[in-house]
Amino acid sequence: MSEIVVIGAGLVGHVASRLLARKEFTVVAVDRDPERLKLLDGFEGLRTVEADATDPRTMESLAENAKVFILALPGNLGRIGLEAAVSTGTPVVDISFSPEDSRELDTLAKELQVPVVVDCGVAPGISNMCVGYAASQLATTEDVLILAGGIPSVRRLPFEYVAAFSPGDVIEEYTRDARMRLGGSLMARPALSDVELVHFDEIGTLEAFDTDGLRTLLETIDAPNMREKTLRYPGHAALMRTLRDAGFFDKAPISVGRGDDAISVSPHDVTLALFEKDTRLGPKETELVVLRVEVSGTGADGMRVMHRFDLLERTSYGVTAMARTTAAPCALVAARIARGEWPAGQAGVIPPEVLAAQPGVFDEIRRGLEHHAIVLSYSMKPLPE
Amino acid sequence: MSEIVVIGAGLVGHVASRLLARKEFTVVAVDRDPERLKLLDGFEGLRTVEADATDPRTMESLAENAKVFILALPGNLGRIGLEAAVSTGTPVVDISFSPEDSRELDTLAKELQVPVVVDCGVAPGISNMCVGYAASQLATTEDVLILAGGIPSVRRLPFEYVAAFSPGDVIEEYTRDARMRLGGSLMARPALSDVELVHFDEIGTLEAFDTDGLRTLLETIDAPNMREKTLRYPGHAALMRTLRDAGFFDKAPISVGRGDDAISVSPHDVTLALFEKDTRLGPKETELVVLRVEVSGTGADGMRVMHRFDLLERTSYGVTAMARTTAAPCALVAARIARGEWPAGQAGVIPPEVLAAQPGVFDEIRRGLEHHAIVLSYSMKPLPE
């Protein structure tokens, strides 16, 4: 029986392990924190291993026995596992939001004939799949817009936000410049720029602002206009911008206190500690994930059309919508790889949009998501000439 | 020649020393920081002493030779100097915004026949004088409203605020509950509550919110409704409330960082360090002080009237409006005490409103302020029955 190794048993890794353990695989859930592993005790088809993801030797020995290697770690920790898997010839599905360009590994992975599916969560992830599929249906792609966010179901001060993934990655997202393509040119704007209000019938008016979420799409999709924005309750961007501009996200230590009592501390670390407290989902709180993808262009028949995808998921049965919508595409793709069905002979770094552009794959993804009770609605409408 | 000792040569102490050195006194300016004292070098009638305000012995020996003792220190440091002066029988004028109730000292000061004029700045200070005077003109006082604030002339992100006095005291002001009287009852509301917009023709629309500025007025003035609010550019209160509620003003240390790298740090101290950087008045920036006092009631003739006082001062000749409007009433009162003119035989803790209620004193204060180019406009208008 083939083994799927899941590195990281946090919010997302936990759910991915459980989704896969229901199938025909043995799942090995790995974390350095025994408390997290304990939560996975007693599930059939699942065993746990306490280990450190930053140790290359451990990662390699885990990868050697695996049919597929899933990386579900905070953004700064996925790299070592990724390298260990590729060097041992093990296919990888990555949902760690890594700030580095994972395409560096492309050459090695191609040499060793290893498929590495990166950014395989919700956004990036499902968002990329939507864009890849829509672009594959168009002769020329013109405009790509991705709106994505995880927010609490009910607004709660001070931040009106719950960190459905690692709070450190959220700060990173508000700090890193947002790359986009406008009028055919690659541009970068500061994160939290260009705030606009967007209405959603079921949840009300949200605000959308620039973040750096396009990643591989900037290279794989040929469209003159391409932009990703993060969704939050109105007012959040201004507040986060104030914190950022005032220095609360600065990693460089500053001197705090006076005279002999002065100590050196990173404002970022203090803010992170307060964010971890204030943005934690309370026991009675629920959150939701909103995703809207719009891709416009001209079809082979010369007609201008817009492909539109919408996803709205809520916490259910104690599992956050963010964990579920991130873990589900990952588990789905990992299972297909373990069965040898995907990615149909491809090797190297494979972004989700490339996978989803293959004939028939996107329909299977939508069906697979629906199997996990995730509804990705899809429509196409003609645009004026 | 009589000697006036000014403890603290910061923003306010510096200006108070210079204003008094122009008169018939020798001024002794005291600070622990030689850099600050250097800025006072070369002024006629002024000498400097490097000393620590928290050392009781030093404070006592300085007080013994003084005709008047002025305290111009951050809020948490004035106490020792105040006690030293009273115990040596030296009259005090205090502009340190001390959170403790200085009326404790009242008994001792009365015993030793020492006058101690507290809160003798702009607000508290000039604001109290306006209320004391207006109430002395009324048979019954009904409503007292004080609106006061120091803001930059031009709005600048991130905070649209410049700390014209100690940034630590500003945080304290946003943290301490605001005491007020409403419908005859003493109440306390969280600072930053009850935000409302108030328009000023010369500077535009500001926001006003509850802070704890009434202090002695709550005991000395018999009025059923009495409230003080701080003025800022709109949006400031919500931002500060977010920071406060998220824990950024908490003094208790929290654990920051992970594992062996974890350190214990007070979020308040980190915020203070960032505030000191971000709210410092830039070399080309100017600020302004806005004060409006409205006192309504019924006169001896049975007519209902409102007394209204307005002050609007800007940075001039490199001296901030906050330093000038705080130092001027203090210097004015200190000079009258040194000359033996005020407070006309009174001893004990004398709040400014009590001083200003004495016949003729308020007119002299207005003339004295005008001598320092500070215009306190005053009008009275009838109210509907």
mmCIF file of N, CA, C and O in Angstrom, chain A residues 256-336:
data_model
loop_
_atom_site.group_PDB
_atom_site.id
_atom_site.type_symbol
_atom_site.label_atom_id
_atom_site.label_comp_id
_atom_site.label_asym_id
_atom_site.label_seq_id
_atom_site.Cartn_x
_atom_site.Cartn_y
_atom_site.Cartn_z
ATOM 1 N N VAL A 256 14.714 49.511 22.870
ATOM 2 C CA VAL A 256 13.483 49.792 23.599
ATOM 3 C C VAL A 256 13.813 49.978 25.077
ATOM 4 O O VAL A 256 14.623 49.235 25.626
ATOM 5 N N GLY A 257 13.173 50.954 25.716
ATOM 6 C CA GLY A 257 13.497 51.247 27.113
ATOM 7 C C GLY A 257 14.707 52.170 27.181
ATOM 8 O O GLY A 257 15.276 52.533 26.147
ATOM 9 N N ARG A 258 15.068 52.561 28.403
ATOM 10 C CA ARG A 258 16.132 53.560 28.541
ATOM 11 C C ARG A 258 17.276 53.051 29.407
ATOM 12 O O ARG A 258 17.094 52.219 30.269
ATOM 13 N N GLY A 259 18.452 53.620 29.160
ATOM 14 C CA GLY A 259 19.622 53.378 30.008
ATOM 15 C C GLY A 259 19.952 51.906 30.122
ATOM 16 O O GLY A 259 19.969 51.181 29.118
ATOM 17 N N ASP A 260 20.183 51.462 31.342
ATOM 18 C CA ASP A 260 20.597 50.074 31.569
ATOM 19 C C ASP A 260 19.487 49.085 31.272
ATOM 20 O O ASP A 260 19.737 47.905 31.046
ATOM 21 N N ASP A 261 18.227 49.553 31.290
ATOM 22 C CA ASP A 261 17.104 48.660 31.050
ATOM 23 C C ASP A 261 16.821 48.457 29.558
ATOM 24 O O ASP A 261 15.951 47.675 29.192
ATOM 25 N N ALA A 262 17.543 49.193 28.704
ATOM 26 C CA ALA A 262 17.263 49.117 27.271
ATOM 27 C C ALA A 262 17.535 47.711 26.737
ATOM 28 O O ALA A 262 18.523 47.086 27.100
ATOM 29 N N ILE A 263 16.621 47.218 25.891
ATOM 30 C CA ILE A 263 16.852 45.942 25.227
ATOM 31 C C ILE A 263 16.621 46.117 23.734
ATOM 32 O O ILE A 263 16.022 47.090 23.291
ATOM 33 N N SER A 264 17.116 45.155 22.986
ATOM 34 C CA SER A 264 16.984 45.192 21.540
ATOM 35 C C SER A 264 15.889 44.213 21.140
ATOM 36 O O SER A 264 15.930 43.049 21.529
ATOM 37 N N VAL A 265 14.909 44.684 20.401
ATOM 38 C CA VAL A 265 13.788 43.803 20.054
ATOM 39 C C VAL A 265 13.259 44.149 18.666
ATOM 40 O O VAL A 265 13.287 45.310 18.247
ATOM 41 N N SER A 266 12.795 43.135 17.976
ATOM 42 C CA SER A 266 12.215 43.327 16.649
ATOM 43 C C SER A 266 10.734 43.693 16.794
ATOM 44 O O SER A 266 9.952 42.909 17.338
ATOM 45 N N PRO A 267 10.320 44.870 16.320
ATOM 46 C CA PRO A 267 8.892 45.227 16.393
ATOM 47 C C PRO A 267 8.015 44.170 15.725
ATOM 48 O O PRO A 267 6.924 43.877 16.200
ATOM 49 N N HIS A 268 8.499 43.586 14.626
ATOM 50 C CA HIS A 268 7.762 42.530 13.936
ATOM 51 C C HIS A 268 7.397 41.389 14.884
ATOM 52 O O HIS A 268 6.263 40.897 14.880
ATOM 53 N N ASP A 269 8.350 40.975 15.723
ATOM 54 C CA ASP A 269 8.105 39.833 16.616
ATOM 55 C C ASP A 269 7.069 40.170 17.684
ATOM 56 O O ASP A 269 6.282 39.305 18.079
ATOM 57 N N VAL A 270 7.078 41.428 18.139
ATOM 58 C CA VAL A 270 6.084 41.859 19.132
ATOM 59 C C VAL A 270 4.701 41.895 18.484
ATOM 60 O O VAL A 270 3.714 41.407 19.038
ATOM 61 N N THR A 271 4.635 42.466 17.287
ATOM 62 C CA THR A 271 3.363 42.531 16.564
ATOM 63 C C THR A 271 2.843 41.127 16.283
ATOM 64 O O THR A 271 1.647 40.842 16.467
ATOM 65 N N LEU A 272 3.738 40.233 15.893
ATOM 66 C CA LEU A 272 3.349 38.849 15.623
ATOM 67 C C LEU A 272 2.746 38.209 16.869
ATOM 68 O O LEU A 272 1.704 37.537 16.798
ATOM 69 N N ALA A 273 3.380 38.436 18.029
ATOM 70 C CA ALA A 273 2.867 37.865 19.283
ATOM 71 C C ALA A 273 1.460 38.398 19.580
ATOM 72 O O ALA A 273 0.575 37.651 20.003
ATOM 73 N N LEU A 274 1.240 39.695 19.345
ATOM 74 C CA LEU A 274 -0.090 40.270 19.587
ATOM 75 C C LEU A 274 -1.090 39.784 18.536
ATOM 76 O O LEU A 274 -2.252 39.513 18.852
ATOM 77 N N PHE A 275 -0.662 39.663 17.279
ATOM 78 C CA PHE A 275 -1.533 39.142 16.220
ATOM 79 C C PHE A 275 -1.960 37.706 16.542
ATOM 80 O O PHE A 275 -3.101 37.324 16.308
ATOM 81 N N GLU A 276 -1.017 36.909 17.040
ATOM 82 C CA GLU A 276 -1.346 35.507 17.331
ATOM 83 C C GLU A 276 -2.446 35.418 18.381
ATOM 84 O O GLU A 276 -3.280 34.535 18.349
ATOM 85 N N LYS A 277 -2.433 36.394 19.300
ATOM 86 C CA LYS A 277 -3.469 36.451 20.332
ATOM 87 C C LYS A 277 -4.790 37.000 19.752
ATOM 88 O O LYS A 277 -5.852 36.436 19.950
ATOM 89 N N ASP A 278 -4.699 38.116 19.036
ATOM 90 C CA ASP A 278 -5.905 38.844 18.636
ATOM 91 C C ASP A 278 -6.580 38.311 17.378
ATOM 92 O O ASP A 278 -7.736 38.635 17.127
ATOM 93 N N THR A 279 -5.849 37.548 16.568
ATOM 94 C CA THR A 279 -6.458 37.080 15.322
ATOM 95 C C THR A 279 -6.733 35.574 15.370
ATOM 96 O O THR A 279 -7.021 34.967 14.364
ATOM 97 N N ARG A 280 -6.619 34.992 16.577
ATOM 98 C CA ARG A 280 -6.930 33.564 16.715
ATOM 99 C C ARG A 280 -8.453 33.380 16.673
ATOM 100 O O ARG A 280 -9.197 34.147 17.269
ATOM 101 N N LEU A 281 -8.872 32.360 15.934
ATOM 102 C CA LEU A 281 -10.302 32.065 15.853
ATOM 103 C C LEU A 281 -10.799 31.583 17.216
ATOM 104 O O LEU A 281 -10.276 30.605 17.752
ATOM 105 N N GLY A 282 -11.770 32.276 17.779
ATOM 106 C CA GLY A 282 -12.309 31.894 19.082
ATOM 107 C C GLY A 282 -13.100 30.597 18.990
ATOM 108 O O GLY A 282 -13.505 30.172 17.901
ATOM 109 N N PRO A 283 -13.350 29.956 20.141
ATOM 110 C CA PRO A 283 -14.034 28.650 20.128
ATOM 111 C C PRO A 283 -15.431 28.715 19.522
ATOM 112 O O PRO A 283 -15.929 27.728 18.986
ATOM 113 N N LYS A 284 -16.083 29.874 19.611
ATOM 114 C CA LYS A 284 -17.434 29.975 19.041
ATOM 115 C C LYS A 284 -17.447 30.732 17.715
ATOM 116 O O LYS A 284 -18.500 31.062 17.186
ATOM 117 N N GLU A 285 -16.250 31.060 17.218
ATOM 118 C CA GLU A 285 -16.188 31.840 15.978
ATOM 119 C C GLU A 285 -16.067 30.939 14.756
ATOM 120 O O GLU A 285 -15.482 29.863 14.821
ATOM 121 N N THR A 286 -16.578 31.433 13.658
ATOM 122 C CA THR A 286 -16.402 30.749 12.378
ATOM 123 C C THR A 286 -15.847 31.759 11.377
ATOM 124 O O THR A 286 -15.965 32.961 11.566
ATOM 125 N N GLU A 287 -15.222 31.238 10.332
ATOM 126 C CA GLU A 287 -14.648 32.130 9.324
ATOM 127 C C GLU A 287 -15.131 31.698 7.954
ATOM 128 O O GLU A 287 -15.828 30.678 7.825
ATOM 129 N N LEU A 288 -14.793 32.488 6.969
ATOM 130 C CA LEU A 288 -15.161 32.097 5.617
ATOM 131 C C LEU A 288 -14.066 32.445 4.635
ATOM 132 O O LEU A 288 -13.251 33.327 4.872
ATOM 133 N N VAL A 289 -14.065 31.709 3.555
ATOM 134 C CA VAL A 289 -13.108 31.929 2.475
ATOM 135 C C VAL A 289 -13.887 32.384 1.254
ATOM 136 O O VAL A 289 -14.892 31.768 0.892
ATOM 137 N N VAL A 290 -13.462 33.489 0.683
ATOM 138 C CA VAL A 290 -14.106 34.034 -0.511
ATOM 139 C C VAL A 290 -13.090 34.035 -1.641
ATOM 140 O O VAL A 290 -11.969 34.492 -1.461
ATOM 141 N N LEU A 291 -13.505 33.529 -2.779
ATOM 142 C CA LEU A 291 -12.621 33.562 -3.947
ATOM 143 C C LEU A 291 -13.448 33.915 -5.173
ATOM 144 O O LEU A 291 -14.511 33.341 -5.393
ATOM 145 N N ARG A 292 -12.986 34.903 -5.911
ATOM 146 C CA ARG A 292 -13.617 35.218 -7.196
ATOM 147 C C ARG A 292 -12.503 35.369 -8.232
ATOM 148 O O ARG A 292 -11.531 36.085 -7.994
ATOM 149 N N VAL A 293 -12.663 34.672 -9.330
ATOM 150 C CA VAL A 293 -11.672 34.767 -10.403
ATOM 151 C C VAL A 293 -12.405 35.165 -11.680
ATOM 152 O O VAL A 293 -13.411 34.544 -12.037
ATOM 153 N N GLU A 294 -11.928 36.202 -12.332
ATOM 154 C CA GLU A 294 -12.511 36.633 -13.610
ATOM 155 C C GLU A 294 -11.424 36.635 -14.680
ATOM 156 O O GLU A 294 -10.384 37.275 -14.501
ATOM 157 N N VAL A 295 -11.694 35.919 -15.770
ATOM 158 C CA VAL A 295 -10.738 35.869 -16.871
ATOM 159 C C VAL A 295 -11.477 36.240 -18.156
ATOM 160 O O VAL A 295 -12.426 35.560 -18.546
ATOM 161 N N SER A 296 -11.048 37.329 -18.792
ATOM 162 C CA SER A 296 -11.710 37.793 -20.015
ATOM 163 C C SER A 296 -10.766 37.652 -21.205
ATOM 164 O O SER A 296 -9.551 37.766 -21.060
ATOM 165 N N GLY A 297 -11.362 37.433 -22.383
ATOM 166 C CA GLY A 297 -10.544 37.331 -23.593
ATOM 167 C C GLY A 297 -11.408 36.987 -24.786
ATOM 168 O O GLY A 297 -12.633 37.066 -24.718
ATOM 169 N N THR A 298 -10.738 36.589 -25.839
ATOM 170 C CA THR A 298 -11.441 36.273 -27.081
ATOM 171 C C THR A 298 -11.304 34.787 -27.379
ATOM 172 O O THR A 298 -10.194 34.252 -27.339
ATOM 173 N N GLY A 299 -12.423 34.136 -27.651
ATOM 174 C CA GLY A 299 -12.406 32.707 -27.951
ATOM 175 C C GLY A 299 -11.963 32.428 -29.381
ATOM 176 O O GLY A 299 -11.763 33.357 -30.178
ATOM 177 N N ALA A 300 -11.811 31.133 -29.706
ATOM 178 C CA ALA A 300 -11.420 30.726 -31.059
ATOM 179 C C ALA A 300 -12.441 31.194 -32.094
ATOM 180 O O ALA A 300 -12.111 31.423 -33.251
ATOM 181 N N ASP A 301 -13.696 31.392 -31.648
ATOM 182 C CA ASP A 301 -14.757 31.853 -32.552
ATOM 183 C C ASP A 301 -14.779 33.382 -32.690
ATOM 184 O O ASP A 301 -15.676 33.941 -33.317
ATOM 185 N N GLY A 302 -13.811 34.085 -32.070
ATOM 186 C CA GLY A 302 -13.745 35.543 -32.196
ATOM 187 C C GLY A 302 -14.665 36.285 -31.246
ATOM 188 O O GLY A 302 -14.724 37.524 -31.270
ATOM 189 N N MET A 303 -15.387 35.581 -30.394
ATOM 190 C CA MET A 303 -16.302 36.233 -29.446
ATOM 191 C C MET A 303 -15.557 36.608 -28.168
ATOM 192 O O MET A 303 -14.790 35.812 -27.639
ATOM 193 N N ARG A 304 -15.851 37.812 -27.653
ATOM 194 C CA ARG A 304 -15.245 38.204 -26.369
ATOM 195 C C ARG A 304 -16.114 37.653 -25.241
ATOM 196 O O ARG A 304 -17.325 37.841 -25.220
ATOM 197 N N VAL A 305 -15.490 36.995 -24.311
ATOM 198 C CA VAL A 305 -16.231 36.385 -23.195
ATOM 199 C C VAL A 305 -15.489 36.579 -21.874
ATOM 200 O O VAL A 305 -14.296 36.859 -21.850
ATOM 201 N N MET A 306 -16.254 36.454 -20.784
ATOM 202 C CA MET A 306 -15.630 36.419 -19.457
ATOM 203 C C MET A 306 -15.969 35.093 -18.780
ATOM 204 O O MET A 306 -17.132 34.720 -18.668
ATOM 205 N N HIS A 307 -14.933 34.412 -18.324
ATOM 206 C CA HIS A 307 -15.109 33.223 -17.489
ATOM 207 C C HIS A 307 -15.065 33.685 -16.037
ATOM 208 O O HIS A 307 -14.154 34.408 -15.643
ATOM 209 N N ARG A 308 -16.053 33.263 -15.266
ATOM 210 C CA ARG A 308 -16.075 33.696 -13.876
ATOM 211 C C ARG A 308 -16.263 32.516 -12.930
ATOM 212 O O ARG A 308 -17.091 31.641 -13.175
ATOM 213 N N PHE A 309 -15.469 32.516 -11.885
ATOM 214 C CA PHE A 309 -15.479 31.427 -10.899
ATOM 215 C C PHE A 309 -15.725 32.037 -9.517
ATOM 216 O O PHE A 309 -15.142 33.069 -9.174
ATOM 217 N N ASP A 310 -16.590 31.410 -8.746
ATOM 218 C CA ASP A 310 -16.875 31.910 -7.398
ATOM 219 C C ASP A 310 -16.854 30.771 -6.395
ATOM 220 O O ASP A 310 -17.393 29.695 -6.666
ATOM 221 N N LEU A 311 -16.262 31.054 -5.252
ATOM 222 C CA LEU A 311 -16.210 30.063 -4.171
ATOM 223 C C LEU A 311 -16.496 30.804 -2.876
ATOM 224 O O LEU A 311 -15.966 31.902 -2.649
ATOM 225 N N LEU A 312 -17.379 30.240 -2.070
ATOM 226 C CA LEU A 312 -17.639 30.822 -0.754
ATOM 227 C C LEU A 312 -17.829 29.676 0.222
ATOM 228 O O LEU A 312 -18.834 28.955 0.152
ATOM 229 N N GLU A 313 -16.870 29.477 1.088
ATOM 230 C CA GLU A 313 -16.939 28.364 2.035
ATOM 231 C C GLU A 313 -16.859 28.875 3.463
ATOM 232 O O GLU A 313 -16.185 29.878 3.739
ATOM 233 N N ARG A 314 -17.564 28.191 4.365
ATOM 234 C CA ARG A 314 -17.576 28.575 5.775
ATOM 235 C C ARG A 314 -17.008 27.450 6.637
ATOM 236 O O ARG A 314 -17.020 26.294 6.219
ATOM 237 N N THR A 315 -16.581 27.818 7.833
ATOM 238 C CA THR A 315 -16.188 26.806 8.819
ATOM 239 C C THR A 315 -17.307 25.779 8.932
ATOM 240 O O THR A 315 -18.479 26.160 9.019
ATOM 241 N N SER A 316 -16.956 24.492 8.876
ATOM 242 C CA SER A 316 -18.006 23.509 9.110
ATOM 243 C C SER A 316 -17.445 22.324 9.870
ATOM 244 O O SER A 316 -16.311 21.924 9.637
ATOM 245 N N TYR A 317 -18.227 21.776 10.781
ATOM 246 C CA TYR A 317 -17.807 20.662 11.638
ATOM 247 C C TYR A 317 -16.462 20.955 12.298
ATOM 248 O O TYR A 317 -15.601 20.075 12.388
ATOM 249 N N GLY A 318 -16.234 22.219 12.719
ATOM 250 C CA GLY A 318 -15.016 22.567 13.436
ATOM 251 C C GLY A 318 -13.781 22.717 12.570
ATOM 252 O O GLY A 318 -12.708 23.028 13.063
ATOM 253 N N VAL A 319 -13.923 22.490 11.270
ATOM 254 C CA VAL A 319 -12.779 22.667 10.371
ATOM 255 C C VAL A 319 -12.916 24.012 9.673
ATOM 256 O O VAL A 319 -13.964 24.295 9.089
ATOM 257 N N THR A 320 -11.876 24.841 9.754
ATOM 258 C CA THR A 320 -11.988 26.162 9.136
ATOM 259 C C THR A 320 -12.097 26.028 7.624
ATOM 260 O O THR A 320 -11.559 25.099 7.016
ATOM 261 N N ALA A 321 -12.803 26.985 7.032
ATOM 262 C CA ALA A 321 -12.946 27.004 5.575
ATOM 263 C C ALA A 321 -11.570 27.131 4.926
ATOM 264 O O ALA A 321 -11.306 26.525 3.887
ATOM 265 N N MET A 322 -10.668 27.909 5.559
ATOM 266 C CA MET A 322 -9.335 28.103 4.981
ATOM 267 C C MET A 322 -8.565 26.790 4.956
ATOM 268 O O MET A 322 -7.956 26.439 3.942
ATOM 269 N N ALA A 323 -8.617 26.039 6.065
ATOM 270 C CA ALA A 323 -7.907 24.761 6.118
ATOM 271 C C ALA A 323 -8.509 23.787 5.098
ATOM 272 O O ALA A 323 -7.791 23.104 4.367
ATOM 273 N N ARG A 324 -9.842 23.759 5.026
ATOM 274 C CA ARG A 324 -10.517 22.808 4.136
ATOM 275 C C ARG A 324 -10.262 23.130 2.666
ATOM 276 O O ARG A 324 -9.914 22.234 1.879
ATOM 277 N N THR A 325 -10.414 24.429 2.300
ATOM 278 C CA THR A 325 -10.239 24.790 0.883
ATOM 279 C C THR A 325 -8.770 24.752 0.467
ATOM 280 O O THR A 325 -8.474 24.688 -0.721
ATOM 281 N N THR A 326 -7.864 24.815 1.425
ATOM 282 C CA THR A 326 -6.438 24.692 1.092
ATOM 283 C C THR A 326 -6.037 23.225 1.014
ATOM 284 O O THR A 326 -5.286 22.818 0.118
ATOM 285 N N ALA A 327 -6.537 22.443 1.968
ATOM 286 C CA ALA A 327 -6.134 21.030 2.033
ATOM 287 C C ALA A 327 -6.769 20.197 0.926
ATOM 288 O O ALA A 327 -6.140 19.260 0.410
ATOM 289 N N ALA A 328 -8.009 20.550 0.538
ATOM 290 C CA ALA A 328 -8.728 19.703 -0.421
ATOM 291 C C ALA A 328 -8.042 19.628 -1.790
ATOM 292 O O ALA A 328 -7.829 18.521 -2.302
ATOM 293 N N PRO A 329 -7.686 20.759 -2.427
ATOM 294 C CA PRO A 329 -7.015 20.634 -3.735
ATOM 295 C C PRO A 329 -5.692 19.894 -3.623
ATOM 296 O O PRO A 329 -5.308 19.143 -4.522
ATOM 297 N N CYS A 330 -5.025 20.100 -2.508
ATOM 298 C CA CYS A 330 -3.747 19.452 -2.281
ATOM 299 C C CYS A 330 -3.925 17.941 -2.172
ATOM 300 O O CYS A 330 -3.211 17.160 -2.833
ATOM 301 N N ALA A 331 -4.892 17.508 -1.375
ATOM 302 C CA ALA A 331 -5.146 16.072 -1.203
ATOM 303 C C ALA A 331 -5.580 15.439 -2.519
ATOM 304 O O ALA A 331 -5.139 14.340 -2.890
ATOM 305 N N LEU A 332 -6.435 16.172 -3.225
ATOM 306 C CA LEU A 332 -6.954 15.744 -4.523
ATOM 307 C C LEU A 332 -5.813 15.471 -5.510
ATOM 308 O O LEU A 332 -5.746 14.400 -6.136
ATOM 309 N N VAL A 333 -4.906 16.433 -5.631
ATOM 310 C CA VAL A 333 -3.794 16.299 -6.574
ATOM 311 C C VAL A 333 -2.834 15.204 -6.109
ATOM 312 O O VAL A 333 -2.373 14.386 -6.907
ATOM 313 N N ALA A 334 -2.569 15.166 -4.803
ATOM 314 C CA ALA A 334 -1.649 14.150 -4.272
ATOM 315 C C ALA A 334 -2.172 12.744 -4.548
ATOM 316 O O ALA A 334 -1.411 11.835 -4.925
ATOM 317 N N ALA A 335 -3.472 12.555 -4.363
ATOM 318 C CA ALA A 335 -4.066 11.233 -4.594
ATOM 319 C C ALA A 335 -3.923 10.813 -6.055
ATOM 320 O O ALA A 335 -3.575 9.664 -6.361
ATOM 321 N N ARG A 336 -4.175 11.767 -6.963
ATOM 322 C CA ARG A 336 -4.051 11.449 -8.394
ATOM 323 C C ARG A 336 -2.607 11.106 -8.761
ATOM 324 O O ARG A 336 -2.368 10.234 -9.599
#
